[in-house]
Coordinates of C-alpha atoms and ligand atoms in Angstrom, one line a residue:
I1 CA 16.4 -81.2 67.7
A2 CA 13.0 -81.4 66.2
S3 CA 14.0 -84.6 64.2
T4 CA 15.4 -86.3 67.3
F5 CA 12.3 -85.2 69.3
W6 CA 10.2 -86.9 66.6
L7 CA 12.1 -90.2 67.0
A8 CA 11.7 -90.0 70.7
I9 CA 7.9 -89.7 70.5
A10 CA 7.4 -91.9 67.4
I11 CA 8.8 -95.0 69.1
E12 CA 6.0 -94.7 71.7
I13 CA 3.4 -94.9 69.0
P14 CA 2.5 -98.6 68.7
K15 CA 1.7 -99.1 65.0
I16 CA 4.1 -96.8 63.2
T17 CA 5.7 -98.0 60.0
N18 CA 9.3 -97.6 59.2
T19 CA 8.4 -95.5 56.2
T20 CA 6.6 -92.9 58.2
L21 CA 9.4 -92.8 60.8
I22 CA 12.1 -92.3 58.2
G23 CA 9.9 -90.0 56.0
V24 CA 9.1 -87.5 58.7
Y25 CA 12.7 -87.6 60.0
A26 CA 14.1 -86.9 56.6
L27 CA 11.5 -84.1 56.0
V28 CA 12.4 -82.4 59.2
S29 CA 16.1 -82.8 58.6
F30 CA 15.8 -81.5 55.1
S31 CA 13.8 -78.4 56.1
S32 CA 16.3 -77.7 58.8
S33 CA 19.2 -77.7 56.2
V34 CA 17.2 -75.4 54.0
L35 CA 16.8 -73.0 57.0
V36 CA 20.5 -73.2 57.7
Y37 CA 21.2 -72.2 54.1
V38 CA 18.7 -69.3 54.3
R39 CA 20.3 -68.2 57.6
S40 CA 23.9 -68.1 56.1
Y41 CA 22.7 -66.4 53.0
L42 CA 20.8 -63.7 54.9
S43 CA 23.7 -63.1 57.3
A44 CA 26.2 -62.7 54.4
L45 CA 23.9 -60.5 52.5
L46 CA 22.9 -58.2 55.3
G47 CA 26.5 -58.1 56.7
L48 CA 27.8 -57.1 53.3
K49 CA 25.2 -54.4 53.0
A50 CA 26.1 -53.0 56.4
S51 CA 29.8 -53.1 55.9
T52 CA 29.5 -51.5 52.4
A53 CA 27.6 -48.6 54.0
F54 CA 30.2 -48.2 56.7
F55 CA 33.1 -48.4 54.3
S56 CA 31.8 -45.7 52.0
S57 CA 30.9 -43.3 54.8
F58 CA 34.3 -44.0 56.3
T59 CA 36.3 -43.3 53.1
T60 CA 34.2 -40.2 52.3
A61 CA 34.8 -38.9 55.8
I62 CA 38.6 -39.5 55.6
F63 CA 38.9 -37.9 52.1
N64 CA 36.8 -34.9 53.2
S65 CA 38.5 -34.3 56.5
P66 CA 40.6 -31.2 57.0
M67 CA 44.4 -31.2 57.1
L68 CA 44.2 -30.6 60.8
F69 CA 42.9 -34.1 61.2
F70 CA 45.9 -35.6 59.5
D71 CA 48.2 -33.5 61.6
S72 CA 46.7 -34.8 64.8
T73 CA 46.0 -38.4 63.8
P74 CA 48.8 -40.8 63.3
V75 CA 48.7 -42.7 60.0
G76 CA 48.9 -46.0 61.9
R77 CA 45.6 -45.2 63.6
I78 CA 43.9 -44.5 60.2
L79 CA 45.4 -47.7 58.8
T80 CA 44.2 -50.0 61.6
R81 CA 40.7 -48.6 61.3
A82 CA 40.7 -49.1 57.6
S83 CA 42.2 -52.6 57.9
S84 CA 41.5 -54.6 61.0
D85 CA 38.4 -52.7 62.2
L86 CA 36.8 -52.8 58.8
S87 CA 37.6 -56.5 58.3
I88 CA 35.9 -57.2 61.6
L89 CA 32.9 -55.4 60.3
D90 CA 33.1 -57.5 57.0
F91 CA 33.3 -61.0 58.4
D92 CA 33.3 -61.3 62.2
I93 CA 30.3 -59.3 63.1
P94 CA 27.7 -60.9 60.7
C95 CA 29.1 -64.3 61.6
S96 CA 29.0 -63.8 65.3
I97 CA 25.5 -62.3 65.3
T98 CA 24.2 -65.4 63.5
F99 CA 25.9 -67.7 66.0
V100 CA 24.8 -65.8 69.0
A101 CA 21.2 -65.9 67.8
S102 CA 21.1 -69.5 66.7
I103 CA 22.9 -70.9 69.7
A104 CA 20.6 -68.9 72.0
I105 CA 17.6 -70.5 70.3
E106 CA 19.2 -73.9 70.6
I107 CA 19.8 -73.5 74.3
L108 CA 16.2 -72.4 74.8
V109 CA 14.9 -75.4 73.0
I110 CA 17.2 -77.8 74.9
I111 CA 15.9 -76.3 78.2
C112 CA 12.3 -76.7 76.9
V113 CA 13.0 -80.3 76.1
M114 CA 14.5 -80.9 79.6
V115 CA 11.6 -79.1 81.3
S116 CA 9.0 -81.0 79.3
V117 CA 10.5 -84.2 80.6
T118 CA 11.2 -83.1 84.2
W119 CA 10.1 -79.6 85.1
Q120 CA 11.8 -80.0 88.5
V121 CA 15.1 -79.3 86.8
L122 CA 14.1 -75.6 86.6
I123 CA 14.7 -75.2 90.3
V124 CA 18.4 -75.5 89.6
A125 CA 18.5 -74.4 85.9
V126 CA 17.0 -70.9 86.5
P127 CA 19.4 -69.8 89.3
A128 CA 22.3 -71.2 87.2
M129 CA 21.2 -69.2 84.2
V130 CA 20.8 -66.0 86.3
A131 CA 24.3 -66.6 87.8
S132 CA 25.7 -67.1 84.3
I133 CA 24.3 -63.8 83.2
F134 CA 25.9 -62.1 86.2
I135 CA 29.3 -63.7 85.5
Q136 CA 29.0 -62.7 81.9
Q137 CA 28.4 -59.1 82.8
Y138 CA 31.2 -59.0 85.3
Y139 CA 33.5 -60.3 82.6
Q140 CA 32.3 -58.0 79.9
A141 CA 33.2 -54.9 81.9
T142 CA 36.8 -56.0 81.9
A143 CA 36.9 -57.5 78.5
T144 CA 35.6 -54.3 76.8
Q145 CA 38.3 -52.2 78.4
L146 CA 41.0 -54.7 77.4
I147 CA 39.8 -54.7 73.8
R148 CA 39.7 -50.8 73.9
I149 CA 43.3 -50.7 75.2
N150 CA 44.3 -53.3 72.7
G151 CA 43.0 -51.1 69.9
T152 CA 45.4 -48.3 70.9
T153 CA 48.4 -50.6 71.2
K154 CA 48.2 -51.9 67.7
A155 CA 48.7 -48.6 65.9
P156 CA 52.1 -47.8 67.5
V157 CA 53.4 -51.1 66.2
M158 CA 52.4 -50.1 62.7
N159 CA 53.6 -46.5 63.1
F160 CA 57.0 -47.6 64.4
A161 CA 57.5 -50.0 61.5
A162 CA 56.5 -47.4 58.9
E163 CA 58.6 -44.7 60.4
T164 CA 61.8 -46.8 61.0
S165 CA 61.5 -48.2 57.4
L166 CA 61.6 -44.6 56.2
G167 CA 64.5 -43.7 58.3
V168 CA 66.4 -46.9 58.0
V169 CA 69.4 -45.3 56.3
T170 CA 69.9 -42.9 59.1
I171 CA 69.4 -45.6 61.8
R172 CA 72.0 -47.9 60.2
A173 CA 74.4 -45.0 59.6
F174 CA 74.4 -44.2 63.4
K175 CA 74.5 -48.0 64.3
M176 CA 71.2 -47.8 66.2
V177 CA 69.6 -50.9 64.7
D178 CA 69.7 -52.8 68.0
R179 CA 68.1 -50.0 69.9
F180 CA 65.3 -49.6 67.4
F181 CA 64.8 -53.3 67.2
E182 CA 64.5 -53.5 71.0
N183 CA 61.9 -50.6 71.0
Y184 CA 60.0 -52.4 68.3
L185 CA 59.9 -55.7 70.3
K186 CA 58.7 -53.7 73.4
L187 CA 55.8 -52.4 71.4
V188 CA 55.0 -55.8 70.1
D189 CA 55.1 -57.2 73.6
T190 CA 52.7 -54.6 74.9
D191 CA 50.3 -55.4 72.1
A192 CA 50.6 -59.2 72.6
S193 CA 50.3 -59.0 76.4
L194 CA 46.8 -57.4 76.0
F195 CA 45.8 -60.1 73.6
F196 CA 47.0 -62.7 76.2
H197 CA 45.0 -61.0 79.0
S198 CA 41.9 -61.0 76.8
N199 CA 42.2 -64.7 76.3
V200 CA 42.9 -65.4 80.0
T201 CA 39.8 -63.5 81.1
M202 CA 37.8 -65.4 78.5
E203 CA 39.0 -68.7 80.1
W204 CA 38.0 -67.3 83.5
V205 CA 34.4 -66.8 82.4
V206 CA 34.3 -70.1 80.5
L207 CA 35.4 -72.1 83.6
R208 CA 32.6 -70.6 85.8
I209 CA 29.9 -71.0 83.3
E210 CA 30.9 -74.6 82.6
A211 CA 30.7 -75.3 86.3
L212 CA 27.2 -73.8 86.6
Q213 CA 25.8 -75.7 83.6
N214 CA 27.3 -79.0 84.8
L215 CA 25.3 -78.4 88.0
T216 CA 22.1 -78.3 85.9
V217 CA 23.1 -81.5 84.0
I218 CA 23.8 -83.4 87.2
T219 CA 20.5 -82.3 88.7
L220 CA 18.7 -83.5 85.6
A221 CA 20.5 -86.8 85.7
L222 CA 19.7 -87.3 89.4
L223 CA 16.0 -86.4 88.8
L224 CA 15.7 -88.9 86.0
I225 CA 17.1 -91.7 88.2
L226 CA 15.1 -90.8 91.3
L227 CA 11.7 -90.3 89.5
P228 CA 9.4 -93.3 89.9
Q229 CA 9.4 -95.9 87.1
G230 CA 7.0 -95.2 84.2
Y231 CA 6.7 -91.5 85.1
V232 CA 8.4 -90.6 81.8
S233 CA 8.9 -92.7 78.7
P234 CA 12.4 -94.1 78.1
G235 CA 12.7 -92.4 74.7
L236 CA 12.2 -89.0 76.3
V237 CA 14.6 -89.8 79.1
G238 CA 17.3 -90.6 76.5
L239 CA 16.5 -87.5 74.5
S240 CA 16.5 -85.2 77.5
L241 CA 19.8 -86.6 78.9
S242 CA 21.6 -86.6 75.5
Y243 CA 20.7 -82.9 74.9
A244 CA 21.5 -82.0 78.5
F245 CA 25.0 -83.1 77.9
T246 CA 25.3 -80.7 75.0
L247 CA 24.0 -77.8 77.1
T248 CA 27.3 -77.1 78.7
G249 CA 29.1 -76.9 75.4
N250 CA 26.4 -74.8 73.9
Q251 CA 26.3 -72.3 76.8
I252 CA 30.1 -71.9 76.6
N253 CA 29.9 -71.4 72.8
W254 CA 27.3 -68.8 73.3
T255 CA 29.4 -67.0 75.9
R256 CA 32.4 -67.1 73.6
W257 CA 30.4 -65.7 70.7
F258 CA 28.5 -63.2 72.7
S259 CA 31.8 -61.9 74.2
N260 CA 33.4 -61.8 70.8
L261 CA 30.4 -59.9 69.5
S262 CA 30.5 -57.3 72.2
N263 CA 34.2 -56.9 71.6
Y264 CA 33.7 -56.6 67.8
I265 CA 31.1 -53.9 68.3
I266 CA 33.9 -51.7 69.7
S267 CA 35.3 -51.7 66.1
V268 CA 32.0 -50.2 64.9
E269 CA 32.3 -47.6 67.6
R270 CA 35.9 -46.7 66.5
I271 CA 34.8 -46.5 62.8
K272 CA 31.9 -44.3 63.8
Q273 CA 34.3 -41.9 65.5
F274 CA 36.0 -41.4 62.1
I275 CA 32.7 -41.1 60.2
H276 CA 31.8 -38.1 62.4
I277 CA 34.9 -36.0 61.7
P278 CA 33.8 -32.5 60.7
A279 CA 34.3 -32.2 57.0
E280 CA 36.2 -29.5 55.1
P281 CA 34.2 -26.5 53.7
P282 CA 32.2 -27.4 50.6
A283 CA 34.1 -28.2 47.4
I284 CA 31.9 -25.9 45.3
V285 CA 29.9 -22.9 46.4
D286 CA 27.2 -22.6 43.7
N287 CA 26.4 -18.9 44.1
N288 CA 30.0 -17.8 44.3
R289 CA 31.9 -19.6 41.5
P290 CA 34.9 -17.7 40.1
P291 CA 34.8 -17.0 36.3
S292 CA 36.6 -19.7 34.2
S293 CA 39.5 -17.3 33.4
W294 CA 40.2 -16.7 37.2
P295 CA 42.9 -16.0 38.2
S296 CA 43.8 -14.1 35.0
T297 CA 46.6 -11.9 36.2
G298 CA 47.6 -13.3 39.6
K299 CA 47.6 -10.3 41.9
I300 CA 47.5 -11.4 45.6
D301 CA 46.3 -9.1 48.3
L302 CA 46.7 -10.0 52.0
Q303 CA 44.7 -7.9 54.4
G304 CA 45.4 -8.3 58.1
L305 CA 45.9 -12.1 57.7
E306 CA 46.0 -14.0 60.9
I307 CA 46.5 -17.7 61.1
R308 CA 46.6 -20.2 63.9
Y309 CA 46.6 -24.0 63.6
R310 CA 44.2 -24.7 66.4
P311 CA 41.5 -22.6 68.0
N312 CA 43.5 -21.9 71.2
A313 CA 47.1 -22.2 69.7
P314 CA 49.3 -19.1 69.3
L315 CA 49.1 -17.1 66.1
V316 CA 51.6 -18.2 63.5
L317 CA 50.9 -15.3 61.0
K318 CA 50.2 -12.2 63.0
G319 CA 48.2 -9.8 60.8
I320 CA 50.1 -9.6 57.5
T321 CA 49.0 -6.9 55.1
C322 CA 50.8 -6.7 51.7
T323 CA 50.3 -7.0 48.0
F324 CA 52.1 -9.3 45.6
K325 CA 51.9 -7.6 42.2
E326 CA 50.7 -9.5 39.2
G327 CA 53.3 -11.1 37.0
S328 CA 56.1 -10.7 39.5
R329 CA 58.4 -13.3 41.2
V330 CA 58.4 -12.9 45.0
G331 CA 60.7 -14.6 47.4
V332 CA 59.6 -14.9 51.0
V333 CA 62.6 -15.2 53.4
G334 CA 62.5 -16.0 57.1
R335 CA 64.1 -18.2 59.7
T336 CA 62.8 -21.7 60.1
G337 CA 59.4 -21.8 61.7
S338 CA 58.6 -18.2 60.8
G339 CA 55.6 -19.2 58.7
K340 CA 56.6 -19.4 55.1
S341 CA 55.0 -22.7 54.4
T342 CA 52.0 -21.6 56.4
L343 CA 51.6 -18.6 54.1
I344 CA 51.6 -20.9 51.1
S345 CA 49.1 -23.4 52.7
A346 CA 46.8 -20.4 53.5
L347 CA 46.6 -19.7 49.7
F348 CA 45.1 -23.2 49.3
R349 CA 43.1 -22.9 52.5
L350 CA 44.8 -26.0 54.0
V351 CA 44.5 -23.8 57.2
E352 CA 41.7 -21.3 57.3
P353 CA 42.6 -17.7 58.2
S354 CA 41.2 -16.9 61.7
R355 CA 41.0 -13.2 60.7
G356 CA 41.7 -11.1 57.6
Y357 CA 41.3 -11.8 53.9
I358 CA 43.2 -13.2 51.0
L359 CA 42.2 -11.7 47.7
I360 CA 43.5 -13.2 44.4
D361 CA 42.6 -10.9 41.5
G362 CA 40.1 -9.2 43.7
M363 CA 38.2 -12.3 44.7
N364 CA 38.1 -13.4 48.4
I365 CA 39.3 -17.0 48.3
C366 CA 37.5 -17.8 51.6
S367 CA 34.1 -17.4 50.0
M368 CA 34.6 -19.8 47.1
G369 CA 34.5 -23.6 47.0
L370 CA 37.7 -25.5 47.8
K371 CA 37.7 -27.3 44.5
D372 CA 37.4 -24.1 42.5
L373 CA 40.2 -22.6 44.5
R374 CA 42.6 -25.6 44.6
T375 CA 42.3 -26.5 40.9
R376 CA 43.2 -23.0 39.8
L377 CA 46.5 -22.7 41.7
S378 CA 49.6 -24.7 41.3
I379 CA 52.2 -25.6 43.8
I380 CA 55.6 -27.3 43.9
P381 CA 56.0 -28.2 47.6
Q382 CA 59.1 -28.4 49.7
E383 CA 59.0 -32.2 49.6
P384 CA 57.9 -33.2 46.1
T385 CA 55.9 -36.4 45.6
L386 CA 55.9 -38.3 42.3
F387 CA 52.7 -40.5 41.9
K388 CA 53.0 -44.0 40.5
G389 CA 52.4 -43.9 36.8
S390 CA 53.7 -42.0 33.8
I391 CA 55.1 -38.5 33.7
R392 CA 51.9 -37.6 31.8
T393 CA 49.6 -38.8 34.6
N394 CA 51.7 -36.9 37.1
M395 CA 51.3 -33.7 35.1
D396 CA 47.6 -34.1 34.5
P397 CA 46.3 -36.5 37.2
L398 CA 42.7 -36.0 36.4
G399 CA 43.1 -36.4 32.6
L400 CA 41.6 -33.0 31.8
Y401 CA 44.0 -31.9 29.0
S402 CA 44.9 -33.2 25.6
D403 CA 48.5 -34.2 24.8
D404 CA 48.9 -31.1 22.6
E405 CA 48.0 -28.8 25.4
I406 CA 50.5 -30.5 27.7
W407 CA 53.3 -30.2 25.1
K408 CA 52.5 -26.5 24.7
V409 CA 53.0 -25.9 28.4
N410 CA 56.4 -27.8 28.2
Ligands
ATP501 N1 50.4 -28.6 61.3 C1 50.7 -27.8 62.2 N2 50.1 -27.7 63.4 C2 50.5 -26.9 64.4 N3 51.5 -26.0 64.2 C3 52.2 -25.9 63.1 C4 51.8 -26.8 62.0 N4 52.6 -26.6 61.0 C5 53.4 -25.6 61.4 N5 53.2 -25.2 62.6 C6 53.8 -24.1 63.4 O1 53.7 -22.9 62.6 C7 54.9 -22.2 62.7 C8 55.3 -21.9 61.2 O2 55.6 -23.1 60.6 P1 56.0 -23.2 59.0 O3 56.1 -24.6 58.7 O4 55.0 -22.3 58.3 O5 57.4 -22.5 59.0 P2 58.4 -22.3 57.8 O6 58.8 -20.8 57.7 O7 57.9 -22.9 56.6 O8 59.7 -23.1 58.3 P3 60.8 -23.9 57.4 O9 61.8 -22.9 56.9 O10 61.4 -24.8 58.4 O11 60.1 -24.6 56.3 C9 55.9 -23.0 63.4 O12 56.0 -22.5 64.7 C10 55.3 -24.4 63.5 O13 55.6 -25.0 64.7
MG502 MG1 58.5 -24.5 55.3

């Protein structure tokens, strides 16, 4: 705008040479391109810094969260946070912050230009601006809720796809493909309809703001025609009018970007919810580390062990007191749901005892660090998992032992 403004005033100066005219114009244009470069660079740099910080706290929080969190949170929800919400943080937020700020400055400058030529336009421009802000707020209340709901409809689509692909053999065996496909389409429809409604509300707000800004432009044009001749220079009239025409477009762009930004910020909110999950107990408790030979014999003592999965859920293990002698093989028998797996997970403190103790070789496992405890015990679970890689990496995932040691165990 500065360069065009220069042209508008310069033609009024009687003895200006072409060289000065073009020189100043080129200088102003060049410095504005340098500033645009700096703007993009800064927004990329700062955006990247912010999203790196969020990403690392997010992954740390997920990896340190207790098993209870994974029981109560569908995988789909974690996946959407880690994919779409984080990608919004990576690209969309820095980009839209830049646009919101730069378009706002542009609008302000255009208004200044208009006012400097004919201040009377303010009589219409100010009320129009205030009205636009009201409309924007009215829209925002709905849009925010729509985006929030949209955030919850995406995860079921992913969950459903993941779960049906796991159970596809069973689904085909019972000839239920059509039913599952129909359910899937329903979920996709729910998700898409919210997207549609978001867009429709956006068009609603754009239409109103466009009308208001057009009012300002018409007033300006009328004023320019009605003002007495010679009141303003023709160069400035042209300038004012040509920028006034871009005002509508700019205001709409700003509204779009501002609404997008407010919607994107909800992703930050969602990621922050995950960052604040209470973490598991510490991995290592420095003043209570077991000796390196622990557990040397493997005697397990349970004393009045009570376990519940949630603070107000019923007890699953109701005060078990018993001793498993060292070096013996013990079978635990019980009907399904009687708590056999719970007993094993208690040894690894996947669920913490709500009362009672577990002593292994005389040490209370609840007072030591989780890493110390879990690296010393081994488990072959009900549903085994083979990690990608060689048999060797599966046997020693952390690469702590030499080949010889592993062969000896075999
Ligand atoms: N993650 C969980 N959250 C809440 N309750 C759970 C959880 N896991 C198990 N339970 C409940 O704890 C009880 C014991 O379950 P557990 O899995 O230990 O039984 P189990 O004896 O291993 O059964 P199965 O023979 O089927 O493997 C059940 O009533 C079950 O509903
Ligand atoms: Mg079990």
